[in-house]
């Protein structure tokens, strides 16, 4: 089998391919991509081994999606109590037991853990080994087991699914004062009776915004520092502006165009210096969270030793194959999206191509990729943003529907936000959708389905939506598109016809 550039793999020149194999597939990493890859291989009756050095479930279960969403829910309840007067109720200041909040987070993780456990996957037919995997050659994996033993397995194919870790910038003094990341904060803060009084959050992306808002709602004095001109750079400015306003209303001090230049400790407290247009400002804090992005785990797996290029990610082709076609990568380590659901999506292609690629290969499909930032209001998107459409010079029309005109949103006091749809000029074909508002991450699913199957706004308009629900916003924006494209000549004819009918 050839590489993506059509040249023969050099594997045969450097290593001897085994005549027989111990396994059909070895998967390195038990996060979303690894678990799904192993599951599919076992379902296809392949002999598969899954290797994990840390916790089953990977970042999403243990450090990312699950604990952060549990934190967000507790913070939202505290916010609702604090503002209960908006609903005709008394509004006391919530009494936050931070240790109880953290224990709930760990209880949520524990409840979901069995879905990703060794026992479950063993029951599905997957051999799970706890240890560190390293490629010896394109068909051999050496596993240093947690108990100290070493095992070597030959395999027809390998899936690299080693995930990512928080990126920590080189800020003078940061390492010395100590910092939190999304990987460490859940254990480091677990036994705290009270929420940190003063917190700095470095980063204005989805993780930074979610954590800044949540800790502010639980009672921290939060300062969020972002070196760019605004938050949520991947989203359109109108969406980011609403989120920033919400964070500020929750008490977050948002400092955009501020670059962290140094950290230190003096007079009994930690501090960070930030540079804004040449002026240095010092901010004291009790805890600092670094949330400036994540970087793939690439080192220590023997990738470079077998000639696989690793820069920001593992280099793969459109089939997720590396230089060696029997070695594939999926999830955060492969890019281009660091999203749990995309990792699972890639895993299907990686597993199928690994097991059956010499018979038929499937190109990875990134045509319809949704994502959401779970701030309050949430921001969800699928397809093009306005900024991307302009950058790519793709012609488009914009149709908007504001949630302050939706009955259910008004009744719920959740009328901040909008639905914005980009369509082809003069047609109802959907190019992209941005939703800002309550449950935006759920509401976007209807548009994802429509785009996946080529349905336009007319199909959404012709679908019955339950009244009163937030989902009606999707139908409302489709109705707005229809009103914007009414045929004036036909309307004039209809008016004349109805006048004639009256006699």
Short mmCIF file of C-alpha atoms in Angstrom, two decimals:
data_model
loop_
_atom_site.label_atom_id
_atom_site.label_comp_id
_atom_site.label_asym_id
_atom_site.label_seq_id
_atom_site.Cartn_x
_atom_site.Cartn_y
_atom_site.Cartn_z
CA UNK A 1 0.00 0.00 0.00
CA UNK A 2 1.26 3.48 -0.86
CA UNK A 3 1.63 6.67 1.08
CA UNK A 4 -0.49 9.72 0.34
CA UNK A 5 2.27 11.12 -1.92
CA UNK A 6 2.33 7.95 -4.00
CA UNK A 7 5.83 6.84 -2.91
CA UNK A 8 6.50 3.44 -1.47
CA UNK A 9 6.81 3.26 2.30
CA UNK A 10 10.41 2.74 3.37
CA UNK A 11 9.31 0.22 6.00
CA UNK A 12 10.33 -2.79 3.95
CA UNK A 13 13.87 -1.44 3.59
CA UNK A 14 14.41 -0.91 7.30
CA UNK A 15 12.43 -3.62 9.09
CA UNK A 16 11.36 -7.20 8.50
CA UNK A 17 7.59 -7.66 8.36
CA UNK A 18 6.45 -10.62 10.49
CA UNK A 19 4.90 -13.58 8.69
CA UNK A 20 2.36 -14.00 11.49
CA UNK A 21 0.89 -11.48 13.93
CA UNK A 22 -0.17 -11.68 17.56
CA UNK A 23 -2.93 -9.13 17.03
CA UNK A 24 -5.03 -7.62 14.28
CA UNK A 25 -4.91 -4.23 15.99
CA UNK A 26 -3.14 -2.52 18.86
CA UNK A 27 -4.65 0.78 20.02
CA UNK A 28 -2.50 3.15 22.08
CA UNK A 29 -4.60 5.40 24.31
CA UNK A 30 -8.00 4.83 25.94
CA UNK A 31 -9.66 8.19 25.39
CA UNK A 32 -12.56 8.70 23.02
CA UNK A 33 -10.64 7.81 19.84
CA UNK A 34 -8.95 4.78 21.37
CA UNK A 35 -12.06 3.39 23.02
CA UNK A 36 -14.14 3.66 19.86
CA UNK A 37 -11.36 2.16 17.73
CA UNK A 38 -11.05 -0.82 20.08
CA UNK A 39 -14.83 -1.23 20.28
CA UNK A 40 -15.18 -1.32 16.48
CA UNK A 41 -12.30 -3.79 16.13
CA UNK A 42 -13.81 -6.13 18.72
CA UNK A 43 -17.22 -5.87 17.02
CA UNK A 44 -15.51 -6.89 13.77
CA UNK A 45 -14.15 -9.98 15.60
CA UNK A 46 -10.57 -8.75 15.38
CA UNK A 47 -8.06 -9.63 18.07
CA UNK A 48 -7.40 -6.21 19.59
CA UNK A 49 -5.30 -4.90 22.47
CA UNK A 50 -5.90 -1.49 24.03
CA UNK A 51 -2.99 0.07 25.94
CA UNK A 52 -3.51 2.87 28.48
CA UNK A 53 -0.92 4.27 30.87
CA UNK A 54 -3.20 6.55 32.85
CA UNK A 55 -6.98 6.54 33.37
CA UNK A 56 -9.51 4.80 31.18
CA UNK A 57 -11.77 7.34 29.50
CA UNK A 58 -8.93 9.75 28.81
CA UNK A 59 -9.10 13.50 29.19
CA UNK A 60 -12.81 13.90 28.49
CA UNK A 61 -14.02 11.70 31.34
CA UNK A 62 -11.37 12.50 33.91
CA UNK A 63 -10.23 16.07 33.28
CA UNK A 64 -12.30 17.75 30.58
CA UNK A 65 -15.86 17.41 29.35
CA UNK A 66 -17.38 15.54 32.28
CA UNK A 67 -15.95 17.39 35.31
CA UNK A 68 -16.22 20.81 33.66
CA UNK A 69 -19.89 20.30 32.79
CA UNK A 70 -20.60 19.12 36.34
CA UNK A 71 -18.91 22.30 37.63
CA UNK A 72 -20.89 24.44 35.18
CA UNK A 73 -24.17 22.95 36.43
CA UNK A 74 -23.38 23.70 40.09
CA UNK A 75 -22.33 27.22 39.15
CA UNK A 76 -25.51 27.76 37.16
CA UNK A 77 -27.69 26.68 40.11
CA UNK A 78 -25.82 29.15 42.34
CA UNK A 79 -26.43 31.85 39.72
CA UNK A 80 -30.14 31.04 39.57
CA UNK A 81 -30.46 31.22 43.36
CA UNK A 82 -28.66 34.56 43.39
CA UNK A 83 -31.08 35.90 40.76
CA UNK A 84 -34.26 34.14 41.86
CA UNK A 85 -36.01 37.52 42.13
CA UNK A 86 -36.20 37.50 38.32
CA UNK A 87 -38.76 34.71 38.74
CA UNK A 88 -40.77 36.26 41.56
CA UNK A 89 -38.86 34.47 44.34
CA UNK A 90 -36.62 35.63 47.16
CA UNK A 91 -32.98 35.87 46.06
CA UNK A 92 -30.63 34.90 48.90
CA UNK A 93 -26.91 34.71 48.42
CA UNK A 94 -26.21 30.99 47.84
CA UNK A 95 -24.20 29.19 50.51
CA UNK A 96 -21.52 27.40 48.49
CA UNK A 97 -19.75 24.41 50.02
CA UNK A 98 -16.92 24.16 47.54
CA UNK A 99 -15.79 20.80 48.87
CA UNK A 100 -19.32 19.46 48.28
CA UNK A 101 -19.28 20.85 44.74
CA UNK A 102 -15.98 19.08 44.08
CA UNK A 103 -17.23 15.85 45.62
CA UNK A 104 -20.26 15.97 43.34
CA UNK A 105 -17.93 16.38 40.36
CA UNK A 106 -15.99 13.28 41.36
CA UNK A 107 -19.22 11.40 41.98
CA UNK A 108 -20.33 12.25 38.43
CA UNK A 109 -17.03 10.95 37.06
CA UNK A 110 -17.39 7.77 39.12
CA UNK A 111 -20.91 7.19 37.83
CA UNK A 112 -19.81 7.50 34.19
CA UNK A 113 -16.54 5.56 34.66
CA UNK A 114 -18.11 2.10 34.10
CA UNK A 115 -18.95 3.13 30.52
CA UNK A 116 -15.21 3.32 29.82
CA UNK A 117 -13.91 0.73 32.28
CA UNK A 118 -11.46 -2.12 31.76
CA UNK A 119 -14.21 -4.54 32.77
CA UNK A 120 -16.64 -3.28 30.13
CA UNK A 121 -14.12 -3.44 27.33
CA UNK A 122 -12.84 -6.84 28.42
CA UNK A 123 -16.44 -8.00 28.27
CA UNK A 124 -16.65 -6.70 24.71
CA UNK A 125 -13.64 -8.79 23.73
CA UNK A 126 -10.89 -6.17 24.03
CA UNK A 127 -7.64 -7.04 25.81
CA UNK A 128 -6.75 -4.03 27.99
CA UNK A 129 -3.15 -3.60 29.16
CA UNK A 130 -2.17 -0.92 31.67
CA UNK A 131 1.21 0.46 30.75
CA UNK A 132 3.32 2.55 28.38
CA UNK A 133 3.44 1.60 24.70
CA UNK A 134 6.32 2.27 22.31
CA UNK A 135 6.71 1.34 18.66
CA UNK A 136 9.72 -0.88 18.02
CA UNK A 137 9.01 -1.15 14.30
CA UNK A 138 5.89 -0.63 12.15
CA UNK A 139 4.41 -3.96 13.32
CA UNK A 140 5.77 -4.36 16.87
CA UNK A 141 4.65 -2.60 20.03
CA UNK A 142 6.58 -2.88 23.29
CA UNK A 143 4.48 -2.32 26.42
CA UNK A 144 6.11 -1.51 29.75
CA UNK A 145 3.42 -2.70 32.13
CA UNK A 146 2.47 -0.92 35.33
CA UNK A 147 3.56 -3.99 37.31
CA UNK A 148 7.08 -3.68 35.91
CA UNK A 149 6.89 -6.36 33.26
CA UNK A 150 7.54 -5.85 29.56
CA UNK A 151 5.47 -7.37 26.76
CA UNK A 152 6.00 -7.26 23.01
CA UNK A 153 3.16 -7.73 20.53
CA UNK A 154 3.27 -7.98 16.78
CA UNK A 155 0.23 -6.55 15.04
CA UNK A 156 -1.05 -6.02 11.53
CA UNK A 157 -2.16 -2.47 12.37
CA UNK A 158 -1.77 0.20 15.05
CA UNK A 159 -3.95 3.18 15.97
CA UNK A 160 -2.21 6.05 17.76
CA UNK A 161 -4.80 7.75 20.00
CA UNK A 162 -2.64 9.33 22.67
CA UNK A 163 -4.68 12.52 23.05
CA UNK A 164 -3.47 15.93 24.16
CA UNK A 165 -2.40 17.79 27.28
CA UNK A 166 -2.67 21.41 28.42
CA UNK A 167 -0.19 23.75 26.79
CA UNK A 168 1.74 25.79 29.36
CA UNK A 169 3.39 28.96 28.01
CA UNK A 170 6.91 29.90 29.07
CA UNK A 171 6.11 32.80 31.39
CA UNK A 172 8.96 33.68 33.77
CA UNK A 173 8.11 32.57 37.30
CA UNK A 174 4.99 30.58 36.38
CA UNK A 175 6.44 27.17 37.18
CA UNK A 176 7.87 28.40 40.47
CA UNK A 177 4.62 29.78 41.88
CA UNK A 178 2.57 26.74 40.86
CA UNK A 179 -0.44 26.73 38.58
CA UNK A 180 -3.56 24.73 37.79
CA UNK A 181 -4.64 23.24 34.48
CA UNK A 182 -7.75 21.39 33.44
CA UNK A 183 -5.76 18.19 34.10
CA UNK A 184 -4.72 19.01 37.67
CA UNK A 185 -7.38 21.29 39.17
CA UNK A 186 -9.94 18.60 39.98
CA UNK A 187 -7.59 16.84 42.40
CA UNK A 188 -5.70 19.90 43.61
CA UNK A 189 -8.87 21.71 44.62
CA UNK A 190 -10.80 18.66 45.79
CA UNK A 191 -10.43 19.17 49.53
CA UNK A 192 -10.86 22.95 49.57
CA UNK A 193 -13.69 23.99 51.87
CA UNK A 194 -14.08 27.32 50.12
CA UNK A 195 -13.75 28.45 46.55
CA UNK A 196 -10.44 30.28 45.86
CA UNK A 197 -11.01 33.93 46.79
CA UNK A 198 -9.00 35.42 43.92
CA UNK A 199 -8.46 33.51 40.71
CA UNK A 200 -6.69 34.33 37.46
CA UNK A 201 -7.65 32.45 34.31
CA UNK A 202 -5.13 32.63 31.48
CA UNK A 203 -6.85 32.18 28.15
CA UNK A 204 -9.98 33.39 26.38
CA UNK A 205 -10.93 30.24 24.52
CA UNK A 206 -13.79 27.85 25.36
CA UNK A 207 -12.08 26.25 28.37
CA UNK A 208 -10.99 29.58 29.82
CA UNK A 209 -14.43 31.15 29.39
CA UNK A 210 -16.26 28.17 30.91
CA UNK A 211 -13.99 28.04 33.95
CA UNK A 212 -13.90 31.82 34.47
CA UNK A 213 -17.68 32.09 34.51
CA UNK A 214 -18.17 29.03 36.70
CA UNK A 215 -15.71 30.09 39.41
CA UNK A 216 -17.10 33.62 39.40
CA UNK A 217 -20.62 32.28 39.93
CA UNK A 218 -19.38 30.15 42.82
CA UNK A 219 -17.89 33.21 44.51
CA UNK A 220 -14.33 33.74 43.24
CA UNK A 221 -13.03 37.13 42.20
CA UNK A 222 -11.98 36.10 38.70
CA UNK A 223 -9.67 37.96 36.32
CA UNK A 224 -9.51 36.51 32.82
CA UNK A 225 -6.48 37.41 30.71
CA UNK A 226 -6.43 37.09 26.92
CA UNK A 227 -3.68 38.48 24.71
CA UNK A 228 -5.95 38.70 21.63
CA UNK A 229 -8.39 41.52 21.02
CA UNK A 230 -11.42 39.50 22.13
CA UNK A 231 -12.60 36.20 23.55
CA UNK A 232 -13.55 33.09 21.53
CA UNK A 233 -11.60 33.88 18.39
CA UNK A 234 -13.02 30.88 16.53
CA UNK A 235 -16.52 32.36 16.74
CA UNK A 236 -18.00 35.42 15.07
CA UNK A 237 -17.61 38.67 16.95
CA UNK A 238 -21.35 39.05 17.63
CA UNK A 239 -21.35 35.69 19.43
CA UNK A 240 -18.18 36.44 21.41
CA UNK A 241 -19.50 39.87 22.43
CA UNK A 242 -22.59 38.31 24.04
CA UNK A 243 -20.48 35.83 25.98
CA UNK A 244 -18.08 38.52 27.17
CA UNK A 245 -20.99 40.67 28.36
CA UNK A 246 -22.38 37.71 30.28
CA UNK A 247 -19.03 36.98 31.93
CA UNK A 248 -18.71 40.60 32.99
CA UNK A 249 -22.24 40.60 34.41
CA UNK A 250 -21.21 37.61 36.53
CA UNK A 251 -18.32 39.61 37.94
CA UNK A 252 -15.45 38.41 35.75
CA UNK A 253 -12.84 41.08 35.02
CA UNK A 254 -12.07 40.44 31.35
CA UNK A 255 -8.72 41.78 30.17
CA UNK A 256 -8.30 41.41 26.41
CA UNK A 257 -5.20 42.74 24.60
CA UNK A 258 -3.23 41.87 27.75
CA UNK A 259 -0.13 39.69 27.55
CA UNK A 260 1.19 37.82 30.60
CA UNK A 261 4.87 38.66 31.00
CA UNK A 262 5.92 37.44 34.47
CA UNK A 263 4.74 35.73 37.64
CA UNK A 264 6.13 35.85 41.13
CA UNK A 265 5.45 35.77 44.82
CA UNK A 266 6.08 38.46 47.41
CA UNK A 267 4.62 39.81 50.63
CA UNK A 268 2.68 36.59 51.16
CA UNK A 269 0.83 36.49 47.86
CA UNK A 270 1.25 35.39 44.27
CA UNK A 271 1.00 37.84 41.37
CA UNK A 272 1.11 38.07 37.61
CA UNK A 273 2.28 41.02 35.53
CA UNK A 274 0.44 41.74 32.29
CA UNK A 275 1.41 44.11 29.50
CA UNK A 276 -1.29 46.26 27.89
CA UNK A 277 -0.03 48.65 25.19
CA UNK A 278 3.30 49.02 26.98
CA UNK A 279 1.84 49.53 30.46
CA UNK A 280 2.50 46.84 33.07
CA UNK A 281 -0.27 45.93 35.50
CA UNK A 282 0.19 43.60 38.49
CA UNK A 283 -2.67 41.31 39.57
CA UNK A 284 -2.60 39.36 42.83
CA UNK A 285 -4.26 35.96 43.06
CA UNK A 286 -4.66 32.85 45.17
CA UNK A 287 -4.89 30.40 42.26
CA UNK A 288 -4.04 30.69 38.58
CA UNK A 289 -5.53 28.43 35.90
CA UNK A 290 -3.64 28.03 32.62
CA UNK A 291 -6.17 27.47 29.83
CA UNK A 292 -4.45 28.68 26.67
CA UNK A 293 -4.91 25.54 24.61
CA UNK A 294 -3.87 21.92 24.38
CA UNK A 295 -0.98 20.22 22.65
CA UNK A 296 -0.93 16.63 21.34
CA UNK A 297 0.96 13.93 23.22
CA UNK A 298 3.62 12.97 20.70
CA UNK A 299 6.74 12.05 22.64
CA UNK A 300 7.75 8.70 24.09
CA UNK A 301 5.79 6.44 21.76
CA UNK A 302 8.56 5.67 19.26
CA UNK A 303 6.89 7.56 16.41
CA UNK A 304 9.94 9.43 15.25
CA UNK A 305 12.10 6.32 15.60
CA UNK A 306 10.01 4.61 12.92
CA UNK A 307 10.10 7.68 10.68
CA UNK A 308 6.64 9.13 11.41
CA UNK A 309 6.69 12.91 11.23
CA UNK A 310 5.37 14.75 14.26
CA UNK A 311 5.17 18.51 14.38
CA UNK A 312 2.03 19.95 15.94
CA UNK A 313 0.20 16.67 15.27
CA UNK A 314 0.93 13.24 13.83
CA UNK A 315 1.12 13.65 10.07
CA UNK A 316 -1.59 11.59 8.36
CA UNK A 317 -3.32 11.42 5.00
CA UNK A 318 -7.06 11.68 4.33
CA UNK A 319 -7.47 8.06 5.44
CA UNK A 320 -5.75 8.83 8.78
CA UNK A 321 -2.75 6.75 7.73
CA UNK A 322 0.78 7.81 8.61
CA UNK A 323 3.95 7.22 6.59
CA UNK A 324 3.32 3.54 7.28
CA UNK A 325 -0.19 2.73 6.00
CA UNK A 326 -0.77 0.17 8.76
CA UNK A 327 -0.16 2.82 11.44
CA UNK A 328 -3.00 5.31 11.80
CA UNK A 329 -3.79 8.18 14.16
CA UNK A 330 -7.09 9.51 15.51
CA UNK A 331 -8.30 12.09 17.99
CA UNK A 332 -6.45 15.11 19.36
CA UNK A 333 -3.09 13.68 18.39
CA UNK A 334 -4.14 13.72 14.73
CA UNK A 335 -6.06 17.02 14.59
CA UNK A 336 -7.46 19.12 13.05
CA UNK A 337 -10.19 19.38 15.74
CA UNK A 338 -9.67 18.84 19.46
CA UNK A 339 -13.20 17.68 20.17
CA UNK A 340 -14.33 14.47 21.84
CA UNK A 341 -17.08 13.78 19.33
CA UNK A 342 -14.69 14.33 16.42
CA UNK A 343 -12.24 11.89 18.02
CA UNK A 344 -14.99 9.27 18.10
CA UNK A 345 -15.91 10.14 14.51
CA UNK A 346 -12.31 9.74 13.37
CA UNK A 347 -12.02 6.45 15.24
CA UNK A 348 -14.50 4.76 12.91
CA UNK A 349 -12.38 5.67 9.89
CA UNK A 350 -9.14 4.73 11.65
CA UNK A 351 -10.41 1.35 12.81
CA UNK A 352 -12.06 0.39 9.53
CA UNK A 353 -9.06 1.51 7.46
CA UNK A 354 -6.70 -0.29 9.85
CA UNK A 355 -8.63 -3.57 9.60
CA UNK A 356 -9.80 -3.47 6.00
CA UNK A 357 -7.69 -0.80 4.31
CA UNK A 358 -6.00 -3.28 1.97
CA UNK A 359 -9.47 -4.10 0.60
CA UNK A 360 -11.15 -0.68 0.73
CA UNK A 361 -10.26 2.63 2.37
CA UNK A 362 -12.58 5.42 3.49
CA UNK A 363 -11.69 9.12 3.45
CA UNK A 364 -12.35 10.91 6.72
CA UNK A 365 -15.42 13.13 6.40
CA UNK A 366 -15.13 16.57 8.02
CA UNK A 367 -17.91 18.15 5.97
CA UNK A 368 -20.29 18.75 8.89
CA UNK A 369 -18.53 19.27 12.25
CA UNK A 370 -20.49 20.88 15.11
CA UNK A 371 -19.12 22.17 18.40
CA UNK A 372 -20.25 24.16 21.41
CA UNK A 373 -18.86 26.33 24.18
CA UNK A 374 -20.85 25.71 27.37
CA UNK A 375 -20.84 29.18 28.81
CA UNK A 376 -24.14 30.85 29.74
CA UNK A 377 -25.33 31.64 27.11
CA UNK A 378 -23.95 28.69 25.18
CA UNK A 379 -22.40 29.15 21.75
CA UNK A 380 -22.86 26.37 19.19
CA UNK A 381 -21.74 26.29 15.59
CA UNK A 382 -21.73 24.03 12.56
CA UNK A 383 -20.30 24.86 9.15
CA UNK A 384 -19.06 28.31 8.15
CA UNK A 385 -18.97 31.39 10.30
CA UNK A 386 -19.36 34.78 8.66
CA UNK A 387 -15.67 35.48 9.18
CA UNK A 388 -14.69 32.22 7.49
CA UNK A 389 -17.07 32.83 4.56
CA UNK A 390 -15.54 36.29 4.01
CA UNK A 391 -12.00 34.95 4.32
CA UNK A 392 -12.69 32.18 1.79
CA UNK A 393 -14.63 34.56 -0.47
CA UNK A 394 -17.69 32.30 -0.39
CA UNK A 395 -20.90 34.18 -1.34
CA UNK A 396 -23.54 33.99 1.38
CA UNK A 397 -26.70 35.52 2.82
CA UNK A 398 -27.39 35.91 6.54
CA UNK A 399 -30.73 35.28 8.23
CA UNK A 400 -31.07 36.02 11.95
CA UNK A 401 -33.71 35.39 14.56
CA UNK A 402 -33.33 37.00 17.99
CA UNK A 403 -34.35 34.89 20.99
CA UNK A 404 -35.99 37.87 22.68
CA UNK A 405 -38.85 37.31 20.23
CA UNK A 406 -39.33 33.61 21.10
CA UNK A 407 -42.21 32.82 23.46
CA UNK A 408 -40.50 30.03 25.43
CA UNK A 409 -37.27 31.99 25.82
CA UNK A 410 -39.25 34.92 27.20
CA UNK A 411 -41.16 32.67 29.62
CA UNK A 412 -37.92 31.07 30.83
CA UNK A 413 -36.05 34.35 31.18
CA UNK A 414 -33.57 32.96 28.64
CA UNK A 415 -34.05 35.51 25.89
CA UNK A 416 -30.41 36.45 25.35
CA UNK A 417 -28.98 35.35 22.04
CA UNK A 418 -29.83 34.55 18.46
CA UNK A 419 -29.88 31.99 15.69
CA UNK A 420 -27.84 33.00 12.65
CA UNK A 421 -27.90 31.00 9.42
CA UNK A 422 -25.66 31.44 6.39
CA UNK A 423 -27.18 30.25 3.12
CA UNK A 424 -26.25 30.35 -0.54
CA UNK A 425 -27.54 33.58 -2.13
CA UNK A 426 -31.13 33.09 -3.28
CA UNK A 427 -31.24 29.49 -2.07
CA UNK A 428 -32.10 27.82 1.23
CA UNK A 429 -29.00 25.59 1.24
CA UNK A 430 -27.34 25.94 4.65
CA UNK A 431 -23.64 26.87 4.69
CA UNK A 432 -23.29 27.44 8.42
CA UNK A 433 -25.19 28.11 11.61
CA UNK A 434 -24.29 29.89 14.85
CA UNK A 435 -26.61 29.72 17.84
CA UNK A 436 -26.04 31.76 20.99
CA UNK A 437 -28.44 31.05 23.83
CA UNK A 438 -29.88 28.58 26.29
CA UNK A 439 -29.24 24.96 25.22
CA UNK A 440 -27.57 26.06 21.98
CA UNK A 441 -25.51 22.86 22.00
CA UNK A 442 -28.74 20.85 21.78
CA UNK A 443 -30.57 23.14 19.37
CA UNK A 444 -27.77 22.95 16.78
CA UNK A 445 -28.44 19.24 16.20
CA UNK A 446 -31.37 19.92 13.85
CA UNK A 447 -29.14 21.98 11.58
CA UNK A 448 -26.37 19.37 11.74
CA UNK A 449 -28.83 16.74 10.52
CA UNK A 450 -30.13 19.05 7.79
CA UNK A 451 -26.63 19.85 6.51
CA UNK A 452 -25.50 16.23 6.67
CA UNK A 453 -28.38 15.12 4.46
CA UNK A 454 -28.59 18.15 2.19
CA UNK A 455 -31.86 19.56 3.55
CA UNK A 456 -32.44 23.31 3.33
CA UNK A 457 -34.31 25.75 5.53
CA UNK A 458 -37.55 24.93 3.69
CA UNK A 459 -37.50 21.43 5.21
CA UNK A 460 -37.04 22.85 8.70
CA UNK A 461 -39.87 25.34 8.12
CA UNK A 462 -42.12 22.48 7.02
CA UNK A 463 -41.38 20.43 10.16
CA UNK A 464 -43.76 20.68 13.13
CA UNK A 465 -42.02 21.94 16.26
CA UNK A 466 -43.69 21.63 19.66
CA UNK A 467 -45.00 24.88 21.13
CA UNK A 468 -43.67 26.39 23.31
CA UNK A 469 -40.08 25.17 23.06
CA UNK A 470 -36.68 26.71 22.45
CA UNK A 471 -36.42 24.49 19.36
CA UNK A 472 -39.01 26.72 17.69
CA UNK A 473 -36.18 29.21 17.17
CA UNK A 474 -34.92 26.97 14.38
CA UNK A 475 -38.27 27.11 12.63
CA UNK A 476 -38.54 30.85 13.22
CA UNK A 477 -35.25 31.57 11.48
CA UNK A 478 -36.35 29.37 8.58
CA UNK A 479 -39.59 31.35 8.42
CA UNK A 480 -37.61 34.59 8.41
CA UNK A 481 -35.60 33.33 5.46
CA UNK A 482 -38.83 32.53 3.60
CA UNK A 483 -40.25 36.01 4.26
CA UNK A 484 -37.04 37.55 2.96
CA UNK A 485 -37.43 35.64 -0.31
CA UNK A 486 -41.10 36.15 -1.12
CA UNK A 487 -41.82 36.84 -4.79
CA UNK A 488 -43.27 40.36 -5.00
CA UNK A 489 -44.81 39.78 -8.43
CA UNK A 490 -46.64 36.63 -7.28
CA UNK A 491 -47.86 38.43 -4.15
CA UNK A 492 -49.26 41.21 -6.34
CA UNK A 493 -51.08 38.63 -8.47
CA UNK A 494 -52.47 36.96 -5.33
CA UNK A 495 -53.77 40.29 -4.03
CA UNK A 496 -55.54 40.99 -7.34
CA UNK A 497 -56.97 37.46 -7.36
CA UNK A 498 -58.36 37.79 -3.83
CA UNK A 499 -59.83 41.20 -4.70
CA UNK A 500 -61.54 39.66 -7.74
CA UNK A 501 -62.89 36.82 -5.57
CA UNK A 502 -64.64 39.30 -3.29
CA UNK A 503 -66.61 40.51 -6.33
#
